[in-house]
mmCIF file of C-alpha atoms in Angstrom:
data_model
loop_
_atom_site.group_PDB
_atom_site.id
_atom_site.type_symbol
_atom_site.label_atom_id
_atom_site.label_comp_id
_atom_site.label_asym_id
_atom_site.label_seq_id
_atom_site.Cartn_x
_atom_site.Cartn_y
_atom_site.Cartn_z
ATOM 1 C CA UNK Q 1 -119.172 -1.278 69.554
ATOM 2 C CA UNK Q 2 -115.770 -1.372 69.609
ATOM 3 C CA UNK Q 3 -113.440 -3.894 67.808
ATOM 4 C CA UNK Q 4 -112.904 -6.532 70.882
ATOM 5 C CA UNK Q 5 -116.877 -5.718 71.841
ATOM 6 C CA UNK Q 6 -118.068 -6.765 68.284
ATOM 7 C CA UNK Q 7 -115.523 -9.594 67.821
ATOM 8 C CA UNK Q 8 -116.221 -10.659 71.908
ATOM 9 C CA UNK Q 9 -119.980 -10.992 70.707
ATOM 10 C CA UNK Q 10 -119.886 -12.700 67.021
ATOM 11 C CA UNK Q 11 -116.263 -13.950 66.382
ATOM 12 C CA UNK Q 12 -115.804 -16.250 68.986
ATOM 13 C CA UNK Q 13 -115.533 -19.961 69.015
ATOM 14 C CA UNK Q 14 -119.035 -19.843 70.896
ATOM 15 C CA UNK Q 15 -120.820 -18.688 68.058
ATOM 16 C CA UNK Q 16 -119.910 -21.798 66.281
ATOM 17 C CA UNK Q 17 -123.509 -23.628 65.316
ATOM 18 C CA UNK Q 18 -125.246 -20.323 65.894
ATOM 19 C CA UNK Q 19 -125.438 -18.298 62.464
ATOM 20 C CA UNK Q 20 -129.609 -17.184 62.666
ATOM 21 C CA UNK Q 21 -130.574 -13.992 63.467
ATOM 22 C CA UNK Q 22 -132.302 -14.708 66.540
ATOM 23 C CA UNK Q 23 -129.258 -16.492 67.819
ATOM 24 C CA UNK Q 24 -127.116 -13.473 66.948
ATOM 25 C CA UNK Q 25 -129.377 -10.833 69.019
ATOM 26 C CA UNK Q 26 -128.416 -12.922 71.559
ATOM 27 C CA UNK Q 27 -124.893 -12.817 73.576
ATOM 28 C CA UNK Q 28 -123.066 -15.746 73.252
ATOM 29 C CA UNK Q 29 -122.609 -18.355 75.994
ATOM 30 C CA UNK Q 30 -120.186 -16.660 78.432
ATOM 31 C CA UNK Q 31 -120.610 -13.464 77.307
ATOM 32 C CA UNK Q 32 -119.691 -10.578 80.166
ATOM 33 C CA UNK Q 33 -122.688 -8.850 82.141
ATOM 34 C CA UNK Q 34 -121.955 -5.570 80.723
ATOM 35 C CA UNK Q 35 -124.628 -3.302 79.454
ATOM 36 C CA UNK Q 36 -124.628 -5.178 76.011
ATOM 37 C CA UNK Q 37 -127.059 -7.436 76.668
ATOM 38 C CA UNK Q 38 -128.387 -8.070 73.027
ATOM 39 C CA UNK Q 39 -128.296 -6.534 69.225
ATOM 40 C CA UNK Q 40 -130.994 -4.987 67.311
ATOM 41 C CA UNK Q 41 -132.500 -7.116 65.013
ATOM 42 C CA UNK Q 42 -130.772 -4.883 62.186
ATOM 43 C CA UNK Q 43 -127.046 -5.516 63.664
ATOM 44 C CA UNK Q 44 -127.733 -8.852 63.790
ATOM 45 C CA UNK Q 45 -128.746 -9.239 60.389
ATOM 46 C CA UNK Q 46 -125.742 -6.897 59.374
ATOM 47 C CA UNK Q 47 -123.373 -9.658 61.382
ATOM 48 C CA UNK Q 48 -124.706 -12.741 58.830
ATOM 49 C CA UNK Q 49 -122.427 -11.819 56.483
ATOM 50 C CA UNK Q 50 -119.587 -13.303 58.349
ATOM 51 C CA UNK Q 51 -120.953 -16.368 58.391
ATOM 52 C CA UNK Q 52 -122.063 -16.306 54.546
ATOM 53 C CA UNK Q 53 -119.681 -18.783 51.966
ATOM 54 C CA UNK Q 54 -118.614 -16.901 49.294
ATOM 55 C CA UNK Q 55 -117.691 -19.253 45.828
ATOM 56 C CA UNK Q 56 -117.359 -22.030 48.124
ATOM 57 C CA UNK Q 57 -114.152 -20.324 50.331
ATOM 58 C CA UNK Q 58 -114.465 -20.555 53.964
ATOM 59 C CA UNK Q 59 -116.320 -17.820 55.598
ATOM 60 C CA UNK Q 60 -114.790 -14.726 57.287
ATOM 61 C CA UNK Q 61 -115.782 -16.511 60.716
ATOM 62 C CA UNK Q 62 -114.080 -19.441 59.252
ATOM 63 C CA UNK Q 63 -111.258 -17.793 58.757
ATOM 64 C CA UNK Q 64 -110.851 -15.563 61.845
ATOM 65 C CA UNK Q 65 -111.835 -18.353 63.971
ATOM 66 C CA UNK Q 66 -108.610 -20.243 62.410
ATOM 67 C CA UNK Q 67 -106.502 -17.279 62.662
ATOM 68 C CA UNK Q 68 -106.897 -16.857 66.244
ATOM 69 C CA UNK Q 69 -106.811 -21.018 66.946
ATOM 70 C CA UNK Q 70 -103.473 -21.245 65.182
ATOM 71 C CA UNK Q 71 -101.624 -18.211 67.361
ATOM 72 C CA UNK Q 72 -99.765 -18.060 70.338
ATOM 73 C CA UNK Q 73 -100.935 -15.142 71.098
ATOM 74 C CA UNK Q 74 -104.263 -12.395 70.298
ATOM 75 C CA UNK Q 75 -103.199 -8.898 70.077
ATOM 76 C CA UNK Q 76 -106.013 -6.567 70.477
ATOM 77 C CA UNK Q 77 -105.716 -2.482 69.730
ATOM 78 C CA UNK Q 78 -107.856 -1.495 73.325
ATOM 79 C CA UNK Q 79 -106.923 -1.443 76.804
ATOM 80 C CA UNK Q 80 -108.053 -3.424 80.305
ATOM 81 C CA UNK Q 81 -109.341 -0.069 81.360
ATOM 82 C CA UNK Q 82 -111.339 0.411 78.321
ATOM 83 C CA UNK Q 83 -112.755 -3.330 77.505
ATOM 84 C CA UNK Q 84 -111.457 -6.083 80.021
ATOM 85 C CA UNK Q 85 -114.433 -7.994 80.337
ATOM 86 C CA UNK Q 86 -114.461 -8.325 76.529
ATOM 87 C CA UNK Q 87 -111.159 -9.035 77.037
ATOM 88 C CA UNK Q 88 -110.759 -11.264 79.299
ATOM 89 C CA UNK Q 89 -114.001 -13.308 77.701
ATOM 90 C CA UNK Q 90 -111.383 -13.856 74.449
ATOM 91 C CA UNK Q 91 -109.161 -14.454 76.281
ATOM 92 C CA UNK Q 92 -111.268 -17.494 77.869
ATOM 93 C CA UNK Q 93 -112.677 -18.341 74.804
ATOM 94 C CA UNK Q 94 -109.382 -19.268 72.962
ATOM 95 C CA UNK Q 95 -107.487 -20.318 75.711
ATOM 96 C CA UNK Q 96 -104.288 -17.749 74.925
ATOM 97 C CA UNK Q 97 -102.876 -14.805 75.670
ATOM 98 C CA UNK Q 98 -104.643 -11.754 74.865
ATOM 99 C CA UNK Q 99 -101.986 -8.942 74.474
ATOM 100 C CA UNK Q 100 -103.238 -5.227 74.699
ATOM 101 C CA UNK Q 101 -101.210 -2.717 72.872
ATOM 102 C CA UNK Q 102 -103.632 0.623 74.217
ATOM 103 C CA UNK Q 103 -105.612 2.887 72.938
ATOM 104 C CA UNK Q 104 -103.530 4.203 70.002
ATOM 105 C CA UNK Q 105 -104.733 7.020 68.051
ATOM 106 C CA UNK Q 106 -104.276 7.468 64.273
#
């Protein structure tokens, strides 16, 4: 999955009180009809780390979910063309702008 597919279906404030593995197979509430409808069992269980404490910091969901709460704005490395569904789910999710900068090659 790409970056805004991934983060569309575990880093979102949706996925808030939902850290088990069968809650992460699942696509968050809101989630786009696309043809994503759920993760294997092994992605899923790849995805806990996010939500893991390390040495009593906040977690990397924690911390992303903070990031994007305190900007103006989400910038995103994709285009509508490629991902707007995703999109525009973040987009609804945090309640900002979601700026798209294309699909820039390295």
């Amino acid at each position: 999955m790409e970056i805004s597919r991934s983060g569309a279906f575990v880093m979102v404030p949706a996925r808030r009180n939902n850290h088990t593995i069968d809650d992460i197979v699942k696509p968050p509430n809101g989630f786009p009809e696309t043809r994503i409808t759920s993760l294997k069992e092994f992605e899923a269980r790849n995805f806990l780390y996010v939500f893991k404490s390390f040495h009593g910091n906040p977690s990397v969901y924690d911390r992303a979910i903070e990031r994007d709460n305190s900007s103006t704005a989400i910038v995103i490395k994709t285009c509508k063309e490629m991902e707007g569904p995703y999109v525009d789910f973040i987009k609804n999710q945090y309640q900002k702008p979601v700026l798209l900068t294309g699909p820039l090659v390295p």
